[in-house]
Short mmCIF file of C-alpha atoms in Angstrom, two decimals:
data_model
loop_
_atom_site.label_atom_id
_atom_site.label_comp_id
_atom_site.label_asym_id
_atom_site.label_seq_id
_atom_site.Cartn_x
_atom_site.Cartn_y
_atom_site.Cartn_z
CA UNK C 5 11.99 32.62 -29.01
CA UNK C 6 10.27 29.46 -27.83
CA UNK C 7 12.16 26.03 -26.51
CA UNK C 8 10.04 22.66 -26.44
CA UNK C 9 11.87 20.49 -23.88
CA UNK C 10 10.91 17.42 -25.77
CA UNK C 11 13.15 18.62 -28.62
CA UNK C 12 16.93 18.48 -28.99
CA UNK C 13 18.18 22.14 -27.69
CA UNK C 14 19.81 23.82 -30.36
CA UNK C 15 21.98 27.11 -30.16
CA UNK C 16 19.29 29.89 -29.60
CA UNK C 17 19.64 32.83 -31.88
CA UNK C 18 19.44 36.08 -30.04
CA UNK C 19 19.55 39.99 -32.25
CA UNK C 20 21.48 41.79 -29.70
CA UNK C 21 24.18 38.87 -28.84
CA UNK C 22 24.34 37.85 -32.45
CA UNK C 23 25.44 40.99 -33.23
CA UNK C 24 28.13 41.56 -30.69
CA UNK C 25 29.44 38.48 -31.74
CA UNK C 26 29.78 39.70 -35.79
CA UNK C 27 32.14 42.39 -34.46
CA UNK C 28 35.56 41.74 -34.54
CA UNK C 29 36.10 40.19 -30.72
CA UNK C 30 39.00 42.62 -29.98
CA UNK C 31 35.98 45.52 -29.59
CA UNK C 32 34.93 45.89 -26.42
CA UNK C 33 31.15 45.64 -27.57
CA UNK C 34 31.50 41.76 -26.20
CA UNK C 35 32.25 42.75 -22.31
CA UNK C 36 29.74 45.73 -22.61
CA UNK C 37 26.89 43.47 -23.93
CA UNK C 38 26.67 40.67 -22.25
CA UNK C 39 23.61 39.50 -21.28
CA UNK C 40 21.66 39.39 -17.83
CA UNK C 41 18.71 37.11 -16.49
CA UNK C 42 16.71 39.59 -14.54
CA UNK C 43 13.92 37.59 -14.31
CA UNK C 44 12.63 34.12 -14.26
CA UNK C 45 8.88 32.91 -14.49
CA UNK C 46 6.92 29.83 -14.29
CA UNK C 47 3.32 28.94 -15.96
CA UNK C 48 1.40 26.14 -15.16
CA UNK C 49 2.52 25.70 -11.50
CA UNK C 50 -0.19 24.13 -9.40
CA UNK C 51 1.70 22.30 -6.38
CA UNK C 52 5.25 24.17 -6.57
CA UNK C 53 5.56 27.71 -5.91
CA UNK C 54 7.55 30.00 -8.06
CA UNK C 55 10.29 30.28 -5.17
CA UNK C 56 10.97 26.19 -5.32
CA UNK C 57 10.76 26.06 -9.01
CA UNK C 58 13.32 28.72 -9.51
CA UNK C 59 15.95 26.91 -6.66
CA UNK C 60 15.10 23.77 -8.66
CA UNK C 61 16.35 25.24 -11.62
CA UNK C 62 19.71 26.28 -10.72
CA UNK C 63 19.20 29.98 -12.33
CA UNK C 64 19.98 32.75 -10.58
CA UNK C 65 18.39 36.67 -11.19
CA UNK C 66 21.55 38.82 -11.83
CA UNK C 67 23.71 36.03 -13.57
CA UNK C 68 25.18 35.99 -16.59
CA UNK C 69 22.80 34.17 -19.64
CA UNK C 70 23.07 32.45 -22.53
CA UNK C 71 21.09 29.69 -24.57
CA UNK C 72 23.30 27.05 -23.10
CA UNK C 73 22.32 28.24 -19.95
CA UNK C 74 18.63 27.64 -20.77
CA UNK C 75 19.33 24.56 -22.20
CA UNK C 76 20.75 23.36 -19.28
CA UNK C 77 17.89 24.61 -16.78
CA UNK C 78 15.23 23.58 -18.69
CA UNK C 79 17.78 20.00 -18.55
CA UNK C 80 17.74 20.15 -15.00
CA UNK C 81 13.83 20.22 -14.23
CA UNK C 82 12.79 17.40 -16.53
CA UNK C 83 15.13 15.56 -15.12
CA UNK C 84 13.77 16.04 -11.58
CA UNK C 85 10.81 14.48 -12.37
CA UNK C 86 8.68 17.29 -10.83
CA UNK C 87 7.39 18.19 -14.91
CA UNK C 88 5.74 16.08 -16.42
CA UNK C 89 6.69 18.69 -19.88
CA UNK C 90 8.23 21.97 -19.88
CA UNK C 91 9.17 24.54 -22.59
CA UNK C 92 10.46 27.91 -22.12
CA UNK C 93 10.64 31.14 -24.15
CA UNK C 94 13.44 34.15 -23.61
CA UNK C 95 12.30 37.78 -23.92
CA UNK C 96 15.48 40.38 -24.53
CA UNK C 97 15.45 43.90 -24.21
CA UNK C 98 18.68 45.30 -24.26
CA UNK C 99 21.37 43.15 -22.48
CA UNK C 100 18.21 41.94 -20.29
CA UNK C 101 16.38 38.21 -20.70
CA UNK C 102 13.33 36.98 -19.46
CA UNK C 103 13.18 33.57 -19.84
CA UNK C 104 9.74 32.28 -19.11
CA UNK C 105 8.71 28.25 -18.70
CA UNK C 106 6.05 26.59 -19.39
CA UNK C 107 4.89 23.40 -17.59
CA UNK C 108 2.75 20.53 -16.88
CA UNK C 109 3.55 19.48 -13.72
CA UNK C 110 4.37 15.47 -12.80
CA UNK C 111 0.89 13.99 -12.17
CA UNK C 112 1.43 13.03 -8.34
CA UNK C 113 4.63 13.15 -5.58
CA UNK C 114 4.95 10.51 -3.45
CA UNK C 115 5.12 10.81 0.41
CA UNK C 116 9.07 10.10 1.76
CA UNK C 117 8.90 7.64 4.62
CA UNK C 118 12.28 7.37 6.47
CA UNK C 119 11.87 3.56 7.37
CA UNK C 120 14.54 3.49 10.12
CA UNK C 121 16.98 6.47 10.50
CA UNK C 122 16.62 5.98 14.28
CA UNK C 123 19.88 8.87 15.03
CA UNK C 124 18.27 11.73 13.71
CA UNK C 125 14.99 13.73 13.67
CA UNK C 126 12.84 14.32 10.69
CA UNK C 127 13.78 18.03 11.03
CA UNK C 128 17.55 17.25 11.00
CA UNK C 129 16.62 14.85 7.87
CA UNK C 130 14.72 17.47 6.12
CA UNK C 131 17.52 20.47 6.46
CA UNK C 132 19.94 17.83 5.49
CA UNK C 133 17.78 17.39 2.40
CA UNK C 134 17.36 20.94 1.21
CA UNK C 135 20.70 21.63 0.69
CA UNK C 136 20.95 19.11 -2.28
CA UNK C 137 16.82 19.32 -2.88
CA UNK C 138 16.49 23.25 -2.07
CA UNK C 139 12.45 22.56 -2.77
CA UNK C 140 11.75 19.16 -0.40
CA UNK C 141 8.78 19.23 1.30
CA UNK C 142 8.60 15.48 2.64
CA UNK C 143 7.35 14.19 -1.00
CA UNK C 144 9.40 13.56 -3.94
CA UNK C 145 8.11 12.20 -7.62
CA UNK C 146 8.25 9.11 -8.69
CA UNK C 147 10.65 9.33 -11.51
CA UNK C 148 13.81 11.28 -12.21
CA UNK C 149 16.98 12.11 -10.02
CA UNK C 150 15.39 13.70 -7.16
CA UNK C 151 15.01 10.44 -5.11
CA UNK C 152 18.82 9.82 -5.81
CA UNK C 153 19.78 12.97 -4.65
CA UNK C 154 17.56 12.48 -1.19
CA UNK C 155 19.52 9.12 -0.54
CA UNK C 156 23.09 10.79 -1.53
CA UNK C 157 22.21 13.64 1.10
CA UNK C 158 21.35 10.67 3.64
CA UNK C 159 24.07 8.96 3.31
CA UNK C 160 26.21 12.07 3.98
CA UNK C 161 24.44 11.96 7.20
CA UNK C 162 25.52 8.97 8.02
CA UNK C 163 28.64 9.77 7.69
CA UNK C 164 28.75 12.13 9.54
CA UNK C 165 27.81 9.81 12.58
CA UNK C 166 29.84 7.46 11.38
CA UNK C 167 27.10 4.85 10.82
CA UNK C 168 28.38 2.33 8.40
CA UNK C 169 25.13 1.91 6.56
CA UNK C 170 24.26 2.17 2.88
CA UNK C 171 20.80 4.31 1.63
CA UNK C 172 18.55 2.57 -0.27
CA UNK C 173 15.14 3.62 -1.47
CA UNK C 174 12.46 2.28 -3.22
CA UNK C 175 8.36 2.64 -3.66
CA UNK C 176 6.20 0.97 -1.42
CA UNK C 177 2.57 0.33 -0.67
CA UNK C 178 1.81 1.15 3.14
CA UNK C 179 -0.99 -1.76 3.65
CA UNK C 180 -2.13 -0.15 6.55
CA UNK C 181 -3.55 3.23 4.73
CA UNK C 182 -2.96 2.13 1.03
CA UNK C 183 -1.32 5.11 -0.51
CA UNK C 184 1.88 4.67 -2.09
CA UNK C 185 5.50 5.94 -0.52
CA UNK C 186 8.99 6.11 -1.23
CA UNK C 187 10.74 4.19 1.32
CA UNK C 188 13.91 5.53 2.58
CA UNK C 189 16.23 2.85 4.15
CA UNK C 190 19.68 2.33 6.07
CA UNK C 191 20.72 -1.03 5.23
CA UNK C 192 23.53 -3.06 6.45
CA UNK C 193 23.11 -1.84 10.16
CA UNK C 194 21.52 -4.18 13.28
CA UNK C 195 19.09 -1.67 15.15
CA UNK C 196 17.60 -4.50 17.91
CA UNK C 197 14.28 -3.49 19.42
CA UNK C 198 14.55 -3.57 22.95
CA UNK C 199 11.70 -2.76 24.47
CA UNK C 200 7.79 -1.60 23.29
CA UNK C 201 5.85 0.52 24.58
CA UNK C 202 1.89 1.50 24.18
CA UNK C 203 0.97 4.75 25.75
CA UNK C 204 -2.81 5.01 25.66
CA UNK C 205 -3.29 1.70 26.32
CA UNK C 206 -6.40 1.09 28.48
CA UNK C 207 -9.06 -1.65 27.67
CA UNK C 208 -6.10 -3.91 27.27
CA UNK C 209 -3.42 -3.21 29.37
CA UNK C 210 0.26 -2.62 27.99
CA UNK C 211 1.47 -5.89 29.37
CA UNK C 212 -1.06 -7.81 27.68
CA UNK C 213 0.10 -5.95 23.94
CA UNK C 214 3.58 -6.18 24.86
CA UNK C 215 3.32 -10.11 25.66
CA UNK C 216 1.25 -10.26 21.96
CA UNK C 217 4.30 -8.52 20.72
CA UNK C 218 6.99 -10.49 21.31
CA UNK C 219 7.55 -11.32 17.77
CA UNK C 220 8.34 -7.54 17.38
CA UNK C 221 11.32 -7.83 20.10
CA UNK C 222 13.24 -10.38 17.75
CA UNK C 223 13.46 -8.22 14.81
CA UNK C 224 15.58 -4.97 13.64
CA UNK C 225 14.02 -1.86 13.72
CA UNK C 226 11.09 -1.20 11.13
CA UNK C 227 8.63 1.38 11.48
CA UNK C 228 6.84 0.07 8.61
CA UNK C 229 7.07 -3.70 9.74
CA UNK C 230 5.28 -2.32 13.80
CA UNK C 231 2.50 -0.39 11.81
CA UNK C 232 1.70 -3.39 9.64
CA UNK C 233 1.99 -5.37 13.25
CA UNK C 234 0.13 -3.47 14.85
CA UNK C 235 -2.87 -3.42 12.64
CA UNK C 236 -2.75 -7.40 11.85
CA UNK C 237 -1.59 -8.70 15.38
CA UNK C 238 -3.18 -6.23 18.09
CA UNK C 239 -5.91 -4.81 16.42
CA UNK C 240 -8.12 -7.97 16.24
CA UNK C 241 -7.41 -7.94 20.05
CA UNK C 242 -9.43 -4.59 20.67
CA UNK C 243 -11.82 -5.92 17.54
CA UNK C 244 -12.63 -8.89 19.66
CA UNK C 245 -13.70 -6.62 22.61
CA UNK C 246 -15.68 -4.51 20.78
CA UNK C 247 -13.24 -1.43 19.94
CA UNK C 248 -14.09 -1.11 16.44
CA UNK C 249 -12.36 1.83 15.34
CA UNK C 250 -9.18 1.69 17.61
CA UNK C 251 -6.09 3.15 16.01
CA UNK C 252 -2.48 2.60 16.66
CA UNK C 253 -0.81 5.44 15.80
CA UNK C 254 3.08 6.39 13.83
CA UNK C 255 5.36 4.34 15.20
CA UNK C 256 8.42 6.21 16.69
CA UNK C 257 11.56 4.84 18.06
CA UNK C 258 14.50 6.38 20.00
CA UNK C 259 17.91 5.13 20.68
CA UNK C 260 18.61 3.26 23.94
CA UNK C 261 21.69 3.84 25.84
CA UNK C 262 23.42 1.47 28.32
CA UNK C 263 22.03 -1.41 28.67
CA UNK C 264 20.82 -2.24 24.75
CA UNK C 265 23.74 -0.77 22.47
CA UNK C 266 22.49 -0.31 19.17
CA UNK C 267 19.32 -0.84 20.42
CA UNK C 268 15.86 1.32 20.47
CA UNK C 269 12.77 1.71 22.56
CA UNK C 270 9.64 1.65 20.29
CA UNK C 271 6.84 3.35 21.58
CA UNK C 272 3.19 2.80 19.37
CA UNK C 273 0.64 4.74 20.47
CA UNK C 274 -2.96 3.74 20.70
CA UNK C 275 -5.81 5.62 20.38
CA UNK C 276 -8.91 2.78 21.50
CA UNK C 277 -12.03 5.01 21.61
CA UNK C 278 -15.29 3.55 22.00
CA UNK C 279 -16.50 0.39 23.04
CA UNK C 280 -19.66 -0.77 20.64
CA UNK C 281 -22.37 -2.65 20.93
CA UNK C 282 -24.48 -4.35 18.45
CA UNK C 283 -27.82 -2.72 16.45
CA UNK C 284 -28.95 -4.63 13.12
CA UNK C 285 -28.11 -5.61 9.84
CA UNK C 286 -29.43 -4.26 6.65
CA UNK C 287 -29.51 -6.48 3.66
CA UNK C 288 -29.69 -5.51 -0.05
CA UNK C 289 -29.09 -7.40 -2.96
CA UNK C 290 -30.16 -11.04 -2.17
CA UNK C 291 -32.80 -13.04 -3.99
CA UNK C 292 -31.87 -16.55 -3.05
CA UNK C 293 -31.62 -16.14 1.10
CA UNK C 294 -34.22 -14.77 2.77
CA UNK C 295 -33.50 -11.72 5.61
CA UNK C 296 -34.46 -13.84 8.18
CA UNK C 297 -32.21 -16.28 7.38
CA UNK C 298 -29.36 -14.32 6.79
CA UNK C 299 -29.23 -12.68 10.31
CA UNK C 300 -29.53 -15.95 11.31
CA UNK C 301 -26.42 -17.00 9.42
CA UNK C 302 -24.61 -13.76 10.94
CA UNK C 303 -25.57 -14.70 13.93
CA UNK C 304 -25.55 -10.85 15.80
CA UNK C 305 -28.33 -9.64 18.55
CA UNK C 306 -29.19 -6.65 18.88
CA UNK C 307 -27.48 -5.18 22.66
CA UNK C 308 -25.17 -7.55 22.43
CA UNK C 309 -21.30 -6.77 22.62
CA UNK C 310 -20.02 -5.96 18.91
CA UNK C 311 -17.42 -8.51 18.49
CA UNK C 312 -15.46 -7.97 15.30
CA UNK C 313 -14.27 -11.43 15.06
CA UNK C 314 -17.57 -13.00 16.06
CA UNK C 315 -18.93 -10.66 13.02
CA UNK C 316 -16.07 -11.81 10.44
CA UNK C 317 -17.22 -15.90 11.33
CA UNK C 318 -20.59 -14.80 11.03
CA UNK C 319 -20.24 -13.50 7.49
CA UNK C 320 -18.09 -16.48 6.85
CA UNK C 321 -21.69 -18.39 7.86
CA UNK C 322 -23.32 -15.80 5.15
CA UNK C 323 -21.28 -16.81 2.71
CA UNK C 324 -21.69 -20.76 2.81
CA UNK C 325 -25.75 -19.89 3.06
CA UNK C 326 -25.36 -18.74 -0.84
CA UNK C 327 -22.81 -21.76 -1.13
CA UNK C 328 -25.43 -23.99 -0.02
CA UNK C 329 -27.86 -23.00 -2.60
CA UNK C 330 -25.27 -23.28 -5.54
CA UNK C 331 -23.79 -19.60 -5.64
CA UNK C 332 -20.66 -19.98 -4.82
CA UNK C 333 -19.46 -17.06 -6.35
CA UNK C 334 -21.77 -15.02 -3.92
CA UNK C 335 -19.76 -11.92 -2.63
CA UNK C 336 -21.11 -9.50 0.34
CA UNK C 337 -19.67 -6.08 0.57
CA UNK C 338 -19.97 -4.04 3.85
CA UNK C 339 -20.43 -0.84 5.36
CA UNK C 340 -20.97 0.18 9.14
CA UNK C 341 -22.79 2.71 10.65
CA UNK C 342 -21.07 3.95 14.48
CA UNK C 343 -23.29 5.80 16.42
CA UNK C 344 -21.83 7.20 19.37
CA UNK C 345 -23.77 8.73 21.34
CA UNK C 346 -25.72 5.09 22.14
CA UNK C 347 -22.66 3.49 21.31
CA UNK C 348 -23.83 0.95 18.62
CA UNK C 349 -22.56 0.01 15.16
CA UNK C 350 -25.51 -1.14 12.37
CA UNK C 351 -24.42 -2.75 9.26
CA UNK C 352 -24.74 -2.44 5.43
CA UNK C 353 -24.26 -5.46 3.64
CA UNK C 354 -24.92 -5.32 -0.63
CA UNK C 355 -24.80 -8.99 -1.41
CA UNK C 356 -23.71 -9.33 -5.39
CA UNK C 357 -25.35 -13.08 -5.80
CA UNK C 358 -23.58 -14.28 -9.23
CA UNK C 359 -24.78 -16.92 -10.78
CA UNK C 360 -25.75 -20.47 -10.12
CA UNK C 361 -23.87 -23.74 -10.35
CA UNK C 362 -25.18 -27.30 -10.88
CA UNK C 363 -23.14 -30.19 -10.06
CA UNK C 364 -20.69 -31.40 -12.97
CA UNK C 365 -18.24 -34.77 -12.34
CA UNK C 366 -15.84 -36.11 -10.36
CA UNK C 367 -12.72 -36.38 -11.94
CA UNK C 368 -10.13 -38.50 -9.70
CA UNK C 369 -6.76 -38.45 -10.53
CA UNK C 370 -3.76 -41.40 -9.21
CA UNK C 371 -5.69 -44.16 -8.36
CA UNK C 372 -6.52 -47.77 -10.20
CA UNK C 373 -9.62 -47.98 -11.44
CA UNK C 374 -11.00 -50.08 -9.55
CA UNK C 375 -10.46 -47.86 -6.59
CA UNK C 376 -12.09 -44.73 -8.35
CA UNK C 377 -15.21 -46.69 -8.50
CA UNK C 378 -15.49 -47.14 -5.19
CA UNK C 379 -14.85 -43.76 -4.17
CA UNK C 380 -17.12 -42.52 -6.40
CA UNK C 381 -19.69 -44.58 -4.80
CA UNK C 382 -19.43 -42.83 -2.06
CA UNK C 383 -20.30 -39.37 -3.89
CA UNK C 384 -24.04 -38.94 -3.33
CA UNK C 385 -24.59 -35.71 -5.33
CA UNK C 386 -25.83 -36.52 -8.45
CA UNK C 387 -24.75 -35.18 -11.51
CA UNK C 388 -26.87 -31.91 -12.51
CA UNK C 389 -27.60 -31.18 -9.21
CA UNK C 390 -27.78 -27.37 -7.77
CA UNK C 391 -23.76 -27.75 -6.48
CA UNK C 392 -24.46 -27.54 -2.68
CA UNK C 393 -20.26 -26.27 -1.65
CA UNK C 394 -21.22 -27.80 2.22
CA UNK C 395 -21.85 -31.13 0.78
CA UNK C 396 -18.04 -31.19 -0.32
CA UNK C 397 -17.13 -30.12 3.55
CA UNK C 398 -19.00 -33.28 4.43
CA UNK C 399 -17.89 -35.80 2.24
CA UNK C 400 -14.08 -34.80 3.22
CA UNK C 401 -15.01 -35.57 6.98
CA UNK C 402 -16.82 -38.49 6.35
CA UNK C 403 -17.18 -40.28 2.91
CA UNK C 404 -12.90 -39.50 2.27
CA UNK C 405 -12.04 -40.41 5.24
CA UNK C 406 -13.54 -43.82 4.94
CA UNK C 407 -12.29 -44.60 1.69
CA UNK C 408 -9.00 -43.53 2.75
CA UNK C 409 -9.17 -45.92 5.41
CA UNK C 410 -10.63 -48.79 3.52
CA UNK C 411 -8.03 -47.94 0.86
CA UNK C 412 -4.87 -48.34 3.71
CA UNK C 413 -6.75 -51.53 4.74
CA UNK C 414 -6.62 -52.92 0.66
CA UNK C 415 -3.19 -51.99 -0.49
CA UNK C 416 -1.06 -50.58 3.11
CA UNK C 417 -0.61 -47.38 0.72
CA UNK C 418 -0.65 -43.81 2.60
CA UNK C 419 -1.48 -41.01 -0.02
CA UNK C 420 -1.56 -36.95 0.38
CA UNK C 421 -4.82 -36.22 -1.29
CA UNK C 422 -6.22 -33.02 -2.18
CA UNK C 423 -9.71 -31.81 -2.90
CA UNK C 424 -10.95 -28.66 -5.15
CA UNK C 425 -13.64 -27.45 -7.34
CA UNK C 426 -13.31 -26.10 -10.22
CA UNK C 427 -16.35 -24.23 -11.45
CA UNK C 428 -16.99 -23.45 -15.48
CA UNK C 429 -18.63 -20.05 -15.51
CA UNK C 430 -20.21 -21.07 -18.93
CA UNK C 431 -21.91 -23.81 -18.45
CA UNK C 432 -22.51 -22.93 -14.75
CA UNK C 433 -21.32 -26.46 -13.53
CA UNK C 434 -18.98 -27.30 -10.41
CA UNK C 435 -16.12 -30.42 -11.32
CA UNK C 436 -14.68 -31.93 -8.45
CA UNK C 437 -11.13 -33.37 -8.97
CA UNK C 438 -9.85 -35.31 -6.49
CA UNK C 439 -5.85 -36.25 -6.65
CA UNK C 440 -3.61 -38.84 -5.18
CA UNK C 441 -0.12 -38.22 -4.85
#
């Protein structure tokens, strides 16, 4: 006897119960026969073990069983969202069953992040957990009733503190590492940060983090807002000093007493590690810049201190070399090399050219027409020109600027004007449009 999950369950027709059941009920064959689940299997299990998937089920070895029964465990998983598709089949011998599923497990769980449930521990979270999700090990899948049943076993907790929050949960993309979650959060609750602390911190002393982390002592209580602070914020601080591969650790935050009711002490750890220096630059991919001219653009020496943010304007520089010569589209990808024991980073940068653009029109928009004529006097790049993207840097500072001037001079009108290109792969031409408004 087989059961596809993905079919309606129908009454299951067993030999041994279906006869009981054509004897006239007042025998006493029904009590005597009634059959037992003595044993429950799983196939296909990859992540699960046998243990979880049975708890997850609901059945129990030793209880009574019937097709309904089935039906309703087989129910029960799909609607986890742990199987992706399950069937089953039921052996019999006697009054014993076997009932035996067969599943395709959900493609991927999600790690649970509990956001900011600053009154209890993970491990008090997680025990909480299993009694409504007997199989939780800190992930959950994306779909089904699971992740409702990890918020209703939350908020229980919080009643039981007496924490007038609600649990809400959704999926989430940590920036920091790029995997995906399923954030867990009390809502409706003020949790102040009142103080920060940075154990670890060395090369830049605490007080100088804590003073660039003021914005983080005017907010609630997020441990995903201080990781995504700490990596935008403070990291380009150790970047700039040559600590390329710093890392600020998992936030944690414990409740402060006294003087900051309702208040927490958040502590972000910092690991800084080495301090780099620079080695070279390795180029690949570009036809249109020479080498040379490229580590010119970068602008690095070799001994000198690794600065990540003097590297970042230095590829900026890269980037307007290939603008410069019409590819605007130019993109470099990199790649760095740490070697510690000398304590120098070398870099790997594939430059992916794209094509080259010639100079289309100007297009101004807003203006009378006598006053497009003059400004487009003042455009020197002629039409079917390689597009040189510096030239349009220069005629803002300079050749705008005076018209707009001239222009205030003519009529006393003040305009917002703005600038863009707008490049037609195609025909490989740049258009400038330039609007008043």
């Amino acid at each position: 006897m087989r059961k596809q999950h993905n079919q309606p369950f129908s009454t299951l027709t067993w030999g041994p119960v279906l006869l009981c059941l054509l004897i006239v009920i007042s025998s006493p064959c029904s009590a005597q026969n009634q059959t037992t689940l003595r044993r429950i299997e799983f196939v296909g299990l990859k992540k699960m073990t046998v243990p979880q998937a049975i708890k997850a089920s609901g059945l129990k070895v030793g209880d009574p069983f019937s097709p309904a029964i089935a039906d309703a465990a087989a129910d029960k998983l799909m609607q986890s969202g742990l199987f992706k598709k399950l069937g089953y089949r039921v052996r019999t011998a006697d009054n014993d069953a076997t009932i035996i599923f067969d599943v395709e497990e959900a493609s991927r769980n999600l790690p649970v992040v509990f956001e900011n449930f600053v009154w209890f521990s993970e491990e008090e979270m997680a025990r909480t957990i299993r009694l409504d999700v007997p199989f939780f090990d800190g992930t959950a899948p994306e779909a089904g009733t699971t992740t409702d049943k990890i918020a209703a076993a939350l908020q229980r907790l919080l009643g039981q503190k007496q924490i007038n929050g609600r649990v809400e949960h959704m999926p989430y993309t940590n920036m920091a590492t790029g995997r995906q979650e399923i954030l867990f959060t009390v809502e409706g609750v003020k949790i102040p940060v009142c103080s920060v602390h940075f154990p670890g911190a060395n090369a830049i002393s605490e007080a100088e983090l804590i003073k660039a982390s003021q914005p983080l002592l005017k907010m609630n209580y997020s441990r995903k807002d201080a990781g995504t602070f700490a990596e935008h914020a403070l990291f380009p601080l150790y970047r700039h000093i040559g600590y390329l591969r710093a890392q600020f650790k998992q936030p944690t935050a414990t409740v402060e007493e006294g003087r900051c009711p309702g208040g927490v002490a958040f502590t972000i750890p910092v690991d800084e590690g080495l301090v780099y220096s620079w080695g070279s630059a390795d180029w690949t991919g570009n036809q249109a810049v020479l080498n040379e001219d490229l580590n010119e653009a970068l602008g690095m020496k070799p001994g000198e201190l690794a600065d990540g943010l003097k590297i970042d304007k230095g590829l900026m520089e890269v980037r307007k070399a290939f603008g410069h010569r019409g590819y605007i589209s130019a993109g470099v990808k990199e790649s760095s090399e740490f070697d510690d024991a000398s304590r120098r980073v070398s870099y790997r940068f594939t430059i992916n050219e794209g094509q080259r653009y010639f100079m289309g029109n100007v297009i101004v928009n807003g203006l009378p027409e006598a006053e497009v004529e003059r400004l487009r006097a003042k455009w020197t790049l002629g039409s079917n020109a390689v597009f040189d993207e510096s030239y349009l840097d220069e005629f803002r500072v300079k050749g705008l600027r005076e018209f707009m001037t001239g222009l205030i001079q003519r009529t006393g009108a003040r305009a917002k004007v703005e600038v863009e290109m707008r490049p037609t792969a195609s025909k490989q031409i740049v258009d400038v449009i330039i609007s008043f408004k």
